[in-house]
Amino acid sequence: MYAKLNSASVLGIDGLLVEVEVDISNGLPMFDIVGLPDSAVREAKDRVRAAIKNSEANFPLQRITTNLAPADVKKEGSGFDLAIAMGVLIASQQLSVEQMKHILFIGELALDGSLRPLSGVLAMVMAAREAGLEEVVLPAANAAEGALVEGVRMVPVASLKQAMDYFRGDWTPDLKSMEQERGESAFSIDFSDVQGQNHVKRAMEVAAAGGHNLLLIGPPGSGKTMLARRIPTILPKMDLQESLEVTKICSIAGLIKERGRLITERPFRSPHHTISTAGLVGGGTVLKPGEVSLAHRGVLFLDELPEFSKTVLEVLRQPLEDREVTLGRARAVLTFPAELMLVASMNPCPCGFFGYEEDRSCTCTPHQVQR
């Protein structure tokens, strides 16, 4: 008794297709998951067991072996739950599904059998389309997000029981829940809020038109941050491909507030000066995109530039030149996009009033100003 299904995970900012193989044989009741699973994947066997029992199905008391291929790539996340559960039901002959090789199953199971939403669904569905898959079975909460990708049929299900009913022909999905939304950019701020500062506005117009980086120097309260936050409002509107890129990255990072809405506003990221190197350009034990990638197609604003550590600022050289970040680890080498506009602000001296004696005299020593 054997079953093979398609599932997916996220590797960097791209979807990774994974084959889920389930084999049920005689022996002591055991449930093993192999193929370099992380803790969340290994714990899937407990979620799957409870979900099947609570979905009016029988969990087989036999030896169950689940393999996630390719076996040399570490599998992360809880999105394999639905595929493993469906594989157990098919291998135990409680469910019959034809043409499994054209269907993608993604979703996290609750103990009662309901499906919870996932992060990174857009990247997974895009990978499925590139691989030629025709149908995606996914949580109903992610249906509108997956429907942003054309050419793949979405099957939104709210629970494992509903997925079983769909393949038995007892239930038909509601396609109205997958309506796509691509509204116009609606910024809550505007350059009309800024009084004066005409020379700075002109510099920002030139920088925005040519994609140049920008450094603002001035005393505290002169409006540097206020001006910088309004730069995305004068940048060109993103086309569909750019919007999909930004939405995919935000989906992986869990930053999408309204699922199913295509992001049309250019991102604006303003990390605190205590940020680490991995937080800025990406990395960590599990390779994740950093602020330069979250600001892709938008603006990265570094407020109080001299407060950032020298090491953190030095790692910005390569991303600003190559417009991408390549990070290498023992098991993988990943490339994250970093097509952004860098805007930074700083005071001319520690107290902030060097050169502005008519308003307030500077109290810093020459050595402090030089530093």
PDB file of N, CA and C in Angstrom, residues 242-336:
ATOM      1  N   GLU A 242       6.308  43.235 -10.830  1.00  0.00           N
ATOM      2  CA  GLU A 242       6.916  43.800  -9.625  1.00  0.00           C
ATOM      3  C   GLU A 242       6.015  43.606  -8.416  1.00  0.00           C
ATOM      4  N   SER A 243       4.715  43.777  -8.601  1.00  0.00           N
ATOM      5  CA  SER A 243       3.779  43.576  -7.497  1.00  0.00           C
ATOM      6  C   SER A 243       3.802  42.138  -7.006  1.00  0.00           C
ATOM      7  N   LEU A 244       3.896  41.186  -7.942  1.00  0.00           N
ATOM      8  CA  LEU A 244       3.966  39.779  -7.554  1.00  0.00           C
ATOM      9  C   LEU A 244       5.251  39.484  -6.781  1.00  0.00           C
ATOM     10  N   GLU A 245       6.362  40.091  -7.198  1.00  0.00           N
ATOM     11  CA  GLU A 245       7.633  39.895  -6.493  1.00  0.00           C
ATOM     12  C   GLU A 245       7.524  40.389  -5.053  1.00  0.00           C
ATOM     13  N   VAL A 246       7.004  41.598  -4.880  1.00  0.00           N
ATOM     14  CA  VAL A 246       6.885  42.181  -3.541  1.00  0.00           C
ATOM     15  C   VAL A 246       5.906  41.384  -2.695  1.00  0.00           C
ATOM     16  N   THR A 247       4.780  40.993  -3.279  1.00  0.00           N
ATOM     17  CA  THR A 247       3.778  40.220  -2.536  1.00  0.00           C
ATOM     18  C   THR A 247       4.336  38.878  -2.105  1.00  0.00           C
ATOM     19  N   LYS A 248       5.125  38.241  -2.964  1.00  0.00           N
ATOM     20  CA  LYS A 248       5.709  36.934  -2.635  1.00  0.00           C
ATOM     21  C   LYS A 248       6.655  37.046  -1.445  1.00  0.00           C
ATOM     22  N   ILE A 249       7.505  38.061  -1.446  1.00  0.00           N
ATOM     23  CA  ILE A 249       8.449  38.242  -0.339  1.00  0.00           C
ATOM     24  C   ILE A 249       7.704  38.542   0.962  1.00  0.00           C
ATOM     25  N   CYS A 250       6.678  39.409   0.884  1.00  0.00           N
ATOM     26  CA  CYS A 250       5.901  39.734   2.083  1.00  0.00           C
ATOM     27  C   CYS A 250       5.137  38.516   2.589  1.00  0.00           C
ATOM     28  N   SER A 251       4.679  37.665   1.673  1.00  0.00           N
ATOM     29  CA  SER A 251       3.969  36.452   2.080  1.00  0.00           C
ATOM     30  C   SER A 251       4.892  35.518   2.840  1.00  0.00           C
ATOM     31  N   ILE A 252       6.116  35.346   2.344  1.00  0.00           N
ATOM     32  CA  ILE A 252       7.077  34.473   3.018  1.00  0.00           C
ATOM     33  C   ILE A 252       7.436  35.028   4.394  1.00  0.00           C
ATOM     34  N   ALA A 253       7.553  36.354   4.481  1.00  0.00           N
ATOM     35  CA  ALA A 253       7.903  36.984   5.755  1.00  0.00           C
ATOM     36  C   ALA A 253       6.705  37.117   6.693  1.00  0.00           C
ATOM     37  N   GLY A 254       5.516  36.739   6.230  1.00  0.00           N
ATOM     38  CA  GLY A 254       4.319  36.846   7.068  1.00  0.00           C
ATOM     39  C   GLY A 254       3.851  38.268   7.273  1.00  0.00           C
ATOM     40  N   LEU A 255       4.088  39.149   6.298  1.00  0.00           N
ATOM     41  CA  LEU A 255       3.757  40.562   6.449  1.00  0.00           C
ATOM     42  C   LEU A 255       2.479  40.957   5.724  1.00  0.00           C
ATOM     43  N   ILE A 256       1.783  39.998   5.118  1.00  0.00           N
ATOM     44  CA  ILE A 256       0.552  40.322   4.397  1.00  0.00           C
ATOM     45  C   ILE A 256      -0.594  40.452   5.397  1.00  0.00           C
ATOM     46  N   LYS A 257      -1.211  41.623   5.432  1.00  0.00           N
ATOM     47  CA  LYS A 257      -2.317  41.870   6.351  1.00  0.00           C
ATOM     48  C   LYS A 257      -3.644  41.401   5.761  1.00  0.00           C
ATOM     49  N   GLU A 258      -3.820  41.604   4.452  1.00  0.00           N
ATOM     50  CA  GLU A 258      -5.045  41.197   3.788  1.00  0.00           C
ATOM     51  C   GLU A 258      -4.704  40.123   2.760  1.00  0.00           C
ATOM     52  N   ARG A 259      -4.986  38.867   3.089  1.00  0.00           N
ATOM     53  CA  ARG A 259      -4.674  37.771   2.176  1.00  0.00           C
ATOM     54  C   ARG A 259      -5.519  37.887   0.908  1.00  0.00           C
ATOM     55  N   GLY A 260      -4.863  37.667  -0.215  1.00  0.00           N
ATOM     56  CA  GLY A 260      -5.560  37.755  -1.491  1.00  0.00           C
ATOM     57  C   GLY A 260      -5.447  39.119  -2.134  1.00  0.00           C
ATOM     58  N   ARG A 261      -4.864  40.082  -1.437  1.00  0.00           N
ATOM     59  CA  ARG A 261      -4.691  41.416  -2.003  1.00  0.00           C
ATOM     60  C   ARG A 261      -3.293  41.560  -2.557  1.00  0.00           C
ATOM     61  N   LEU A 262      -3.200  41.901  -3.822  1.00  0.00           N
ATOM     62  CA  LEU A 262      -1.900  42.112  -4.449  1.00  0.00           C
ATOM     63  C   LEU A 262      -1.340  43.449  -3.982  1.00  0.00           C
ATOM     64  N   ILE A 263      -0.130  43.447  -3.471  1.00  0.00           N
ATOM     65  CA  ILE A 263       0.487  44.668  -2.945  1.00  0.00           C
ATOM     66  C   ILE A 263       0.889  45.572  -4.105  1.00  0.00           C
ATOM     67  N   THR A 264       0.392  46.783  -4.107  1.00  0.00           N
ATOM     68  CA  THR A 264       0.705  47.736  -5.172  1.00  0.00           C
ATOM     69  C   THR A 264       1.538  48.903  -4.678  1.00  0.00           C
ATOM     70  N   GLU A 265       1.625  49.090  -3.347  1.00  0.00           N
ATOM     71  CA  GLU A 265       2.449  50.169  -2.808  1.00  0.00           C
ATOM     72  C   GLU A 265       3.890  49.699  -2.671  1.00  0.00           C
ATOM     73  N   ARG A 266       4.812  50.535  -3.071  1.00  0.00           N
ATOM     74  CA  ARG A 266       6.226  50.178  -2.928  1.00  0.00           C
ATOM     75  C   ARG A 266       6.592  50.121  -1.447  1.00  0.00           C
ATOM     76  N   PRO A 267       7.357  49.116  -1.037  1.00  0.00           N
ATOM     77  CA  PRO A 267       7.664  48.960   0.390  1.00  0.00           C
ATOM     78  C   PRO A 267       8.575  50.060   0.915  1.00  0.00           C
ATOM     79  N   PHE A 268       8.415  50.350   2.187  1.00  0.00           N
ATOM     80  CA  PHE A 268       9.285  51.295   2.891  1.00  0.00           C
ATOM     81  C   PHE A 268       9.709  50.622   4.191  1.00  0.00           C
ATOM     82  N   ARG A 269      11.003  50.347   4.315  1.00  0.00           N
ATOM     83  CA  ARG A 269      11.531  49.663   5.489  1.00  0.00           C
ATOM     84  C   ARG A 269      12.464  50.602   6.233  1.00  0.00           C
ATOM     85  N   SER A 270      12.286  50.676   7.549  1.00  0.00           N
ATOM     86  CA  SER A 270      13.094  51.559   8.381  1.00  0.00           C
ATOM     87  C   SER A 270      13.573  50.800   9.609  1.00  0.00           C
ATOM     88  N   PRO A 271      14.632  49.987   9.482  1.00  0.00           N
ATOM     89  CA  PRO A 271      15.114  49.203  10.630  1.00  0.00           C
ATOM     90  C   PRO A 271      15.793  50.079  11.678  1.00  0.00           C
ATOM     91  N   HIS A 272      15.757  49.601  12.929  1.00  0.00           N
ATOM     92  CA  HIS A 272      16.422  50.315  14.019  1.00  0.00           C
ATOM     93  C   HIS A 272      17.937  50.163  13.891  1.00  0.00           C
ATOM     94  N   HIS A 273      18.687  51.118  14.432  1.00  0.00           N
ATOM     95  CA  HIS A 273      20.140  51.094  14.248  1.00  0.00           C
ATOM     96  C   HIS A 273      20.820  49.953  15.009  1.00  0.00           C
ATOM     97  N   THR A 274      20.090  49.238  15.864  1.00  0.00           N
ATOM     98  CA  THR A 274      20.675  48.095  16.566  1.00  0.00           C
ATOM     99  C   THR A 274      20.560  46.795  15.768  1.00  0.00           C
ATOM    100  N   ILE A 275      20.105  46.862  14.526  1.00  0.00           N
ATOM    101  CA  ILE A 275      19.910  45.670  13.707  1.00  0.00           C
ATOM    102  C   ILE A 275      21.233  44.946  13.466  1.00  0.00           C
ATOM    103  N   SER A 276      21.176  43.631  13.358  1.00  0.00           N
ATOM    104  CA  SER A 276      22.371  42.826  13.115  1.00  0.00           C
ATOM    105  C   SER A 276      22.622  42.691  11.616  1.00  0.00           C
ATOM    106  N   THR A 277      23.780  42.121  11.290  1.00  0.00           N
ATOM    107  CA  THR A 277      24.110  41.899   9.879  1.00  0.00           C
ATOM    108  C   THR A 277      23.107  40.970   9.220  1.00  0.00           C
ATOM    109  N   ALA A 278      22.766  39.876   9.914  1.00  0.00           N
ATOM    110  CA  ALA A 278      21.792  38.928   9.361  1.00  0.00           C
ATOM    111  C   ALA A 278      20.418  39.569   9.202  1.00  0.00           C
ATOM    112  N   GLY A 279      20.062  40.454  10.105  1.00  0.00           N
ATOM    113  CA  GLY A 279      18.771  41.120   9.997  1.00  0.00           C
ATOM    114  C   GLY A 279      18.706  42.073   8.821  1.00  0.00           C
ATOM    115  N   LEU A 280      19.857  42.649   8.451  1.00  0.00           N
ATOM    116  CA  LEU A 280      19.873  43.626   7.370  1.00  0.00           C
ATOM    117  C   LEU A 280      19.941  42.974   5.994  1.00  0.00           C
ATOM    118  N   VAL A 281      20.855  42.033   5.796  1.00  0.00           N
ATOM    119  CA  VAL A 281      21.028  41.434   4.468  1.00  0.00           C
ATOM    120  C   VAL A 281      20.495  40.011   4.387  1.00  0.00           C
ATOM    121  N   GLY A 282      20.070  39.441   5.526  1.00  0.00           N
ATOM    122  CA  GLY A 282      19.558  38.077   5.508  1.00  0.00           C
ATOM    123  C   GLY A 282      20.562  37.102   6.094  1.00  0.00           C
ATOM    124  N   GLY A 283      20.091  35.910   6.374  1.00  0.00           N
ATOM    125  CA  GLY A 283      20.970  34.872   6.924  1.00  0.00           C
ATOM    126  C   GLY A 283      20.325  34.203   8.110  1.00  0.00           C
ATOM    127  N   GLY A 284      21.152  33.832   9.069  1.00  0.00           N
ATOM    128  CA  GLY A 284      20.668  33.094  10.221  1.00  0.00           C
ATOM    129  C   GLY A 284      20.848  31.605  10.034  1.00  0.00           C
ATOM    130  N   THR A 285      20.508  30.838  11.062  1.00  0.00           N
ATOM    131  CA  THR A 285      20.598  29.381  10.975  1.00  0.00           C
ATOM    132  C   THR A 285      19.750  28.858   9.827  1.00  0.00           C
ATOM    133  N   VAL A 286      18.537  29.372   9.728  1.00  0.00           N
ATOM    134  CA  VAL A 286      17.682  29.110   8.573  1.00  0.00           C
ATOM    135  C   VAL A 286      17.712  30.364   7.711  1.00  0.00           C
ATOM    136  N   LEU A 287      18.203  30.244   6.476  1.00  0.00           N
ATOM    137  CA  LEU A 287      18.387  31.408   5.626  1.00  0.00           C
ATOM    138  C   LEU A 287      17.058  32.114   5.359  1.00  0.00           C
ATOM    139  N   LYS A 288      16.974  33.352   5.825  1.00  0.00           N
ATOM    140  CA  LYS A 288      15.780  34.161   5.629  1.00  0.00           C
ATOM    141  C   LYS A 288      16.172  35.498   5.020  1.00  0.00           C
ATOM    142  N   PRO A 289      15.280  36.116   4.222  1.00  0.00           N
ATOM    143  CA  PRO A 289      15.597  37.429   3.647  1.00  0.00           C
ATOM    144  C   PRO A 289      15.685  38.499   4.719  1.00  0.00           C
ATOM    145  N   GLY A 290      16.583  39.457   4.509  1.00  0.00           N
ATOM    146  CA  GLY A 290      16.747  40.557   5.454  1.00  0.00           C
ATOM    147  C   GLY A 290      16.013  41.802   4.989  1.00  0.00           C
ATOM    148  N   GLU A 291      16.319  42.922   5.623  1.00  0.00           N
ATOM    149  CA  GLU A 291      15.625  44.167   5.327  1.00  0.00           C
ATOM    150  C   GLU A 291      15.862  44.638   3.891  1.00  0.00           C
ATOM    151  N   VAL A 292      17.060  44.368   3.344  1.00  0.00           N
ATOM    152  CA  VAL A 292      17.327  44.812   1.969  1.00  0.00           C
ATOM    153  C   VAL A 292      16.422  44.089   0.974  1.00  0.00           C
ATOM    154  N   SER A 293      16.030  42.852   1.303  1.00  0.00           N
ATOM    155  CA  SER A 293      15.125  42.114   0.423  1.00  0.00           C
ATOM    156  C   SER A 293      13.670  42.484   0.691  1.00  0.00           C
ATOM    157  N   LEU A 294      13.343  42.766   1.949  1.00  0.00           N
ATOM    158  CA  LEU A 294      11.987  43.207   2.258  1.00  0.00           C
ATOM    159  C   LEU A 294      11.705  44.589   1.652  1.00  0.00           C
ATOM    160  N   ALA A 295      12.771  45.351   1.380  1.00  0.00           N
ATOM    161  CA  ALA A 295      12.628  46.660   0.736  1.00  0.00           C
ATOM    162  C   ALA A 295      12.756  46.557  -0.779  1.00  0.00           C
ATOM    163  N   HIS A 296      12.770  45.352  -1.335  1.00  0.00           N
ATOM    164  CA  HIS A 296      12.906  45.149  -2.786  1.00  0.00           C
ATOM    165  C   HIS A 296      11.829  45.933  -3.539  1.00  0.00           C
ATOM    166  N   ARG A 297      12.241  46.658  -4.555  1.00  0.00           N
ATOM    167  CA  ARG A 297      11.380  47.517  -5.373  1.00  0.00           C
ATOM    168  C   ARG A 297      10.865  48.732  -4.616  1.00  0.00           C
ATOM    169  N   GLY A 298      11.463  49.002  -3.449  1.00  0.00           N
ATOM    170  CA  GLY A 298      11.006  50.141  -2.663  1.00  0.00           C
ATOM    171  C   GLY A 298      12.156  50.918  -2.061  1.00  0.00           C
ATOM    172  N   VAL A 299      11.976  51.380  -0.822  1.00  0.00           N
ATOM    173  CA  VAL A 299      12.935  52.258  -0.151  1.00  0.00           C
ATOM    174  C   VAL A 299      13.397  51.619   1.148  1.00  0.00           C
ATOM    175  N   LEU A 300      14.714  51.616   1.370  1.00  0.00           N
ATOM    176  CA  LEU A 300      15.303  51.235   2.652  1.00  0.00           C
ATOM    177  C   LEU A 300      15.820  52.504   3.312  1.00  0.00           C
ATOM    178  N   PHE A 301      15.258  52.849   4.453  1.00  0.00           N
ATOM    179  CA  PHE A 301      15.609  54.096   5.135  1.00  0.00           C
ATOM    180  C   PHE A 301      16.399  53.780   6.399  1.00  0.00           C
ATOM    181  N   LEU A 302      17.610  54.308   6.481  1.00  0.00           N
ATOM    182  CA  LEU A 302      18.470  54.140   7.652  1.00  0.00           C
ATOM    183  C   LEU A 302      18.515  55.471   8.395  1.00  0.00           C
ATOM    184  N   ASP A 303      17.720  55.569   9.432  1.00  0.00           N
ATOM    185  CA  ASP A 303      17.659  56.800  10.223  1.00  0.00           C
ATOM    186  C   ASP A 303      18.812  56.813  11.229  1.00  0.00           C
ATOM    187  N   GLU A 304      19.405  57.972  11.456  1.00  0.00           N
ATOM    188  CA  GLU A 304      20.570  58.108  12.343  1.00  0.00           C
ATOM    189  C   GLU A 304      21.698  57.188  11.876  1.00  0.00           C
ATOM    190  N   LEU A 305      22.138  57.399  10.646  1.00  0.00           N
ATOM    191  CA  LEU A 305      23.135  56.535  10.001  1.00  0.00           C
ATOM    192  C   LEU A 305      24.393  56.292  10.834  1.00  0.00           C
ATOM    193  N   PRO A 306      24.993  57.302  11.494  1.00  0.00           N
ATOM    194  CA  PRO A 306      26.221  57.044  12.254  1.00  0.00           C
ATOM    195  C   PRO A 306      26.026  56.098  13.442  1.00  0.00           C
ATOM    196  N   GLU A 307      24.785  55.880  13.855  1.00  0.00           N
ATOM    197  CA  GLU A 307      24.536  54.982  14.979  1.00  0.00           C
ATOM    198  C   GLU A 307      24.630  53.508  14.578  1.00  0.00           C
ATOM    199  N   PHE A 308      24.529  53.201  13.291  1.00  0.00           N
ATOM    200  CA  PHE A 308      24.675  51.822  12.826  1.00  0.00           C
ATOM    201  C   PHE A 308      26.132  51.397  12.962  1.00  0.00           C
ATOM    202  N   SER A 309      26.351  50.140  13.308  1.00  0.00           N
ATOM    203  CA  SER A 309      27.728  49.661  13.444  1.00  0.00           C
ATOM    204  C   SER A 309      28.418  49.614  12.087  1.00  0.00           C
ATOM    205  N   LYS A 310      29.739  49.742  12.112  1.00  0.00           N
ATOM    206  CA  LYS A 310      30.508  49.757  10.868  1.00  0.00           C
ATOM    207  C   LYS A 310      30.351  48.450  10.106  1.00  0.00           C
ATOM    208  N   THR A 311      30.302  47.334  10.819  1.00  0.00           N
ATOM    209  CA  THR A 311      30.165  46.027  10.173  1.00  0.00           C
ATOM    210  C   THR A 311      28.856  45.932   9.409  1.00  0.00           C
ATOM    211  N   VAL A 312      27.795  46.429  10.007  1.00  0.00           N
ATOM    212  CA  VAL A 312      26.483  46.368   9.355  1.00  0.00           C
ATOM    213  C   VAL A 312      26.469  47.225   8.097  1.00  0.00           C
ATOM    214  N   LEU A 313      27.066  48.408   8.161  1.00  0.00           N
ATOM    215  CA  LEU A 313      27.076  49.287   6.992  1.00  0.00           C
ATOM    216  C   LEU A 313      27.954  48.727   5.869  1.00  0.00           C
ATOM    217  N   GLU A 314      29.053  48.049   6.225  1.00  0.00           N
ATOM    218  CA  GLU A 314      29.954  47.520   5.205  1.00  0.00           C
ATOM    219  C   GLU A 314      29.285  46.430   4.366  1.00  0.00           C
ATOM    220  N   VAL A 315      28.383  45.653   4.971  1.00  0.00           N
ATOM    221  CA  VAL A 315      27.756  44.570   4.212  1.00  0.00           C
ATOM    222  C   VAL A 315      26.751  45.095   3.189  1.00  0.00           C
ATOM    223  N   LEU A 316      26.456  46.399   3.219  1.00  0.00           N
ATOM    224  CA  LEU A 316      25.547  46.969   2.225  1.00  0.00           C
ATOM    225  C   LEU A 316      26.226  47.211   0.881  1.00  0.00           C
ATOM    226  N   ARG A 317      27.564  47.154   0.847  1.00  0.00           N
ATOM    227  CA  ARG A 317      28.279  47.465  -0.396  1.00  0.00           C
ATOM    228  C   ARG A 317      27.849  46.552  -1.545  1.00  0.00           C
ATOM    229  N   GLN A 318      27.947  45.262  -1.333  1.00  0.00           N
ATOM    230  CA  GLN A 318      27.642  44.311  -2.409  1.00  0.00           C
ATOM    231  C   GLN A 318      26.174  44.350  -2.841  1.00  0.00           C
ATOM    232  N   PRO A 319      25.201  44.386  -1.911  1.00  0.00           N
ATOM    233  CA  PRO A 319      23.811  44.475  -2.363  1.00  0.00           C
ATOM    234  C   PRO A 319      23.513  45.730  -3.180  1.00  0.00           C
ATOM    235  N   LEU A 320      24.112  46.878  -2.814  1.00  0.00           N
ATOM    236  CA  LEU A 320      23.858  48.110  -3.551  1.00  0.00           C
ATOM    237  C   LEU A 320      24.475  48.072  -4.943  1.00  0.00           C
ATOM    238  N   GLU A 321      25.574  47.345  -5.112  1.00  0.00           N
ATOM    239  CA  GLU A 321      26.222  47.241  -6.417  1.00  0.00           C
ATOM    240  C   GLU A 321      25.564  46.190  -7.301  1.00  0.00           C
ATOM    241  N   ASP A 322      25.319  45.015  -6.746  1.00  0.00           N
ATOM    242  CA  ASP A 322      24.804  43.897  -7.545  1.00  0.00           C
ATOM    243  C   ASP A 322      23.289  43.813  -7.569  1.00  0.00           C
ATOM    244  N   ARG A 323      22.616  44.561  -6.701  1.00  0.00           N
ATOM    245  CA  ARG A 323      21.160  44.537  -6.609  1.00  0.00           C
ATOM    246  C   ARG A 323      20.620  43.164  -6.215  1.00  0.00           C
ATOM    247  N   GLU A 324      21.432  42.378  -5.527  1.00  0.00           N
ATOM    248  CA  GLU A 324      21.020  41.089  -4.991  1.00  0.00           C
ATOM    249  C   GLU A 324      21.979  40.676  -3.892  1.00  0.00           C
ATOM    250  N   VAL A 325      21.546  39.728  -3.065  1.00  0.00           N
ATOM    251  CA  VAL A 325      22.368  39.230  -1.961  1.00  0.00           C
ATOM    252  C   VAL A 325      22.498  37.720  -2.131  1.00  0.00           C
ATOM    253  N   THR A 326      23.732  37.236  -2.164  1.00  0.00           N
ATOM    254  CA  THR A 326      23.979  35.796  -2.266  1.00  0.00           C
ATOM    255  C   THR A 326      24.571  35.318  -0.950  1.00  0.00           C
ATOM    256  N   LEU A 327      23.866  34.404  -0.297  1.00  0.00           N
ATOM    257  CA  LEU A 327      24.280  33.871   0.998  1.00  0.00           C
ATOM    258  C   LEU A 327      24.554  32.389   0.856  1.00  0.00           C
ATOM    259  N   GLY A 328      25.691  31.949   1.375  1.00  0.00           N
ATOM    260  CA  GLY A 328      26.072  30.544   1.269  1.00  0.00           C
ATOM    261  C   GLY A 328      26.167  29.879   2.630  1.00  0.00           C
ATOM    262  N   ARG A 329      25.625  28.684   2.725  1.00  0.00           N
ATOM    263  CA  ARG A 329      25.735  27.850   3.904  1.00  0.00           C
ATOM    264  C   ARG A 329      26.149  26.452   3.461  1.00  0.00           C
ATOM    265  N   ALA A 330      26.349  25.574   4.414  1.00  0.00           N
ATOM    266  CA  ALA A 330      26.832  24.239   4.085  1.00  0.00           C
ATOM    267  C   ALA A 330      25.859  23.503   3.172  1.00  0.00           C
ATOM    268  N   ARG A 331      24.558  23.678   3.380  1.00  0.00           N
ATOM    269  CA  ARG A 331      23.567  22.901   2.643  1.00  0.00           C
ATOM    270  C   ARG A 331      22.952  23.647   1.457  1.00  0.00           C
ATOM    271  N   ALA A 332      23.132  24.955   1.397  1.00  0.00           N
ATOM    272  CA  ALA A 332      22.474  25.690   0.319  1.00  0.00           C
ATOM    273  C   ALA A 332      23.149  27.033   0.083  1.00  0.00           C
ATOM    274  N   VAL A 333      23.054  27.503  -1.156  1.00  0.00           N
ATOM    275  CA  VAL A 333      23.476  28.848  -1.527  1.00  0.00           C
ATOM    276  C   VAL A 333      22.255  29.525  -2.139  1.00  0.00           C
ATOM    277  N   LEU A 334      21.771  30.585  -1.497  1.00  0.00           N
ATOM    278  CA  LEU A 334      20.546  31.240  -1.925  1.00  0.00           C
ATOM    279  C   LEU A 334      20.823  32.679  -2.325  1.00  0.00           C
ATOM    280  N   THR A 335      20.058  33.160  -3.286  1.00  0.00           N
ATOM    281  CA  THR A 335      20.166  34.534  -3.753  1.00  0.00           C
ATOM    282  C   THR A 335      18.848  35.256  -3.502  1.00  0.00           C
ATOM    283  N   PHE A 336      18.931  36.389  -2.794  1.00  0.00           N
ATOM    284  CA  PHE A 336      17.749  37.190  -2.503  1.00  0.00           C
ATOM    285  C   PHE A 336      17.826  38.486  -3.308  1.00  0.00           C
TER     286      PHE A 336
END
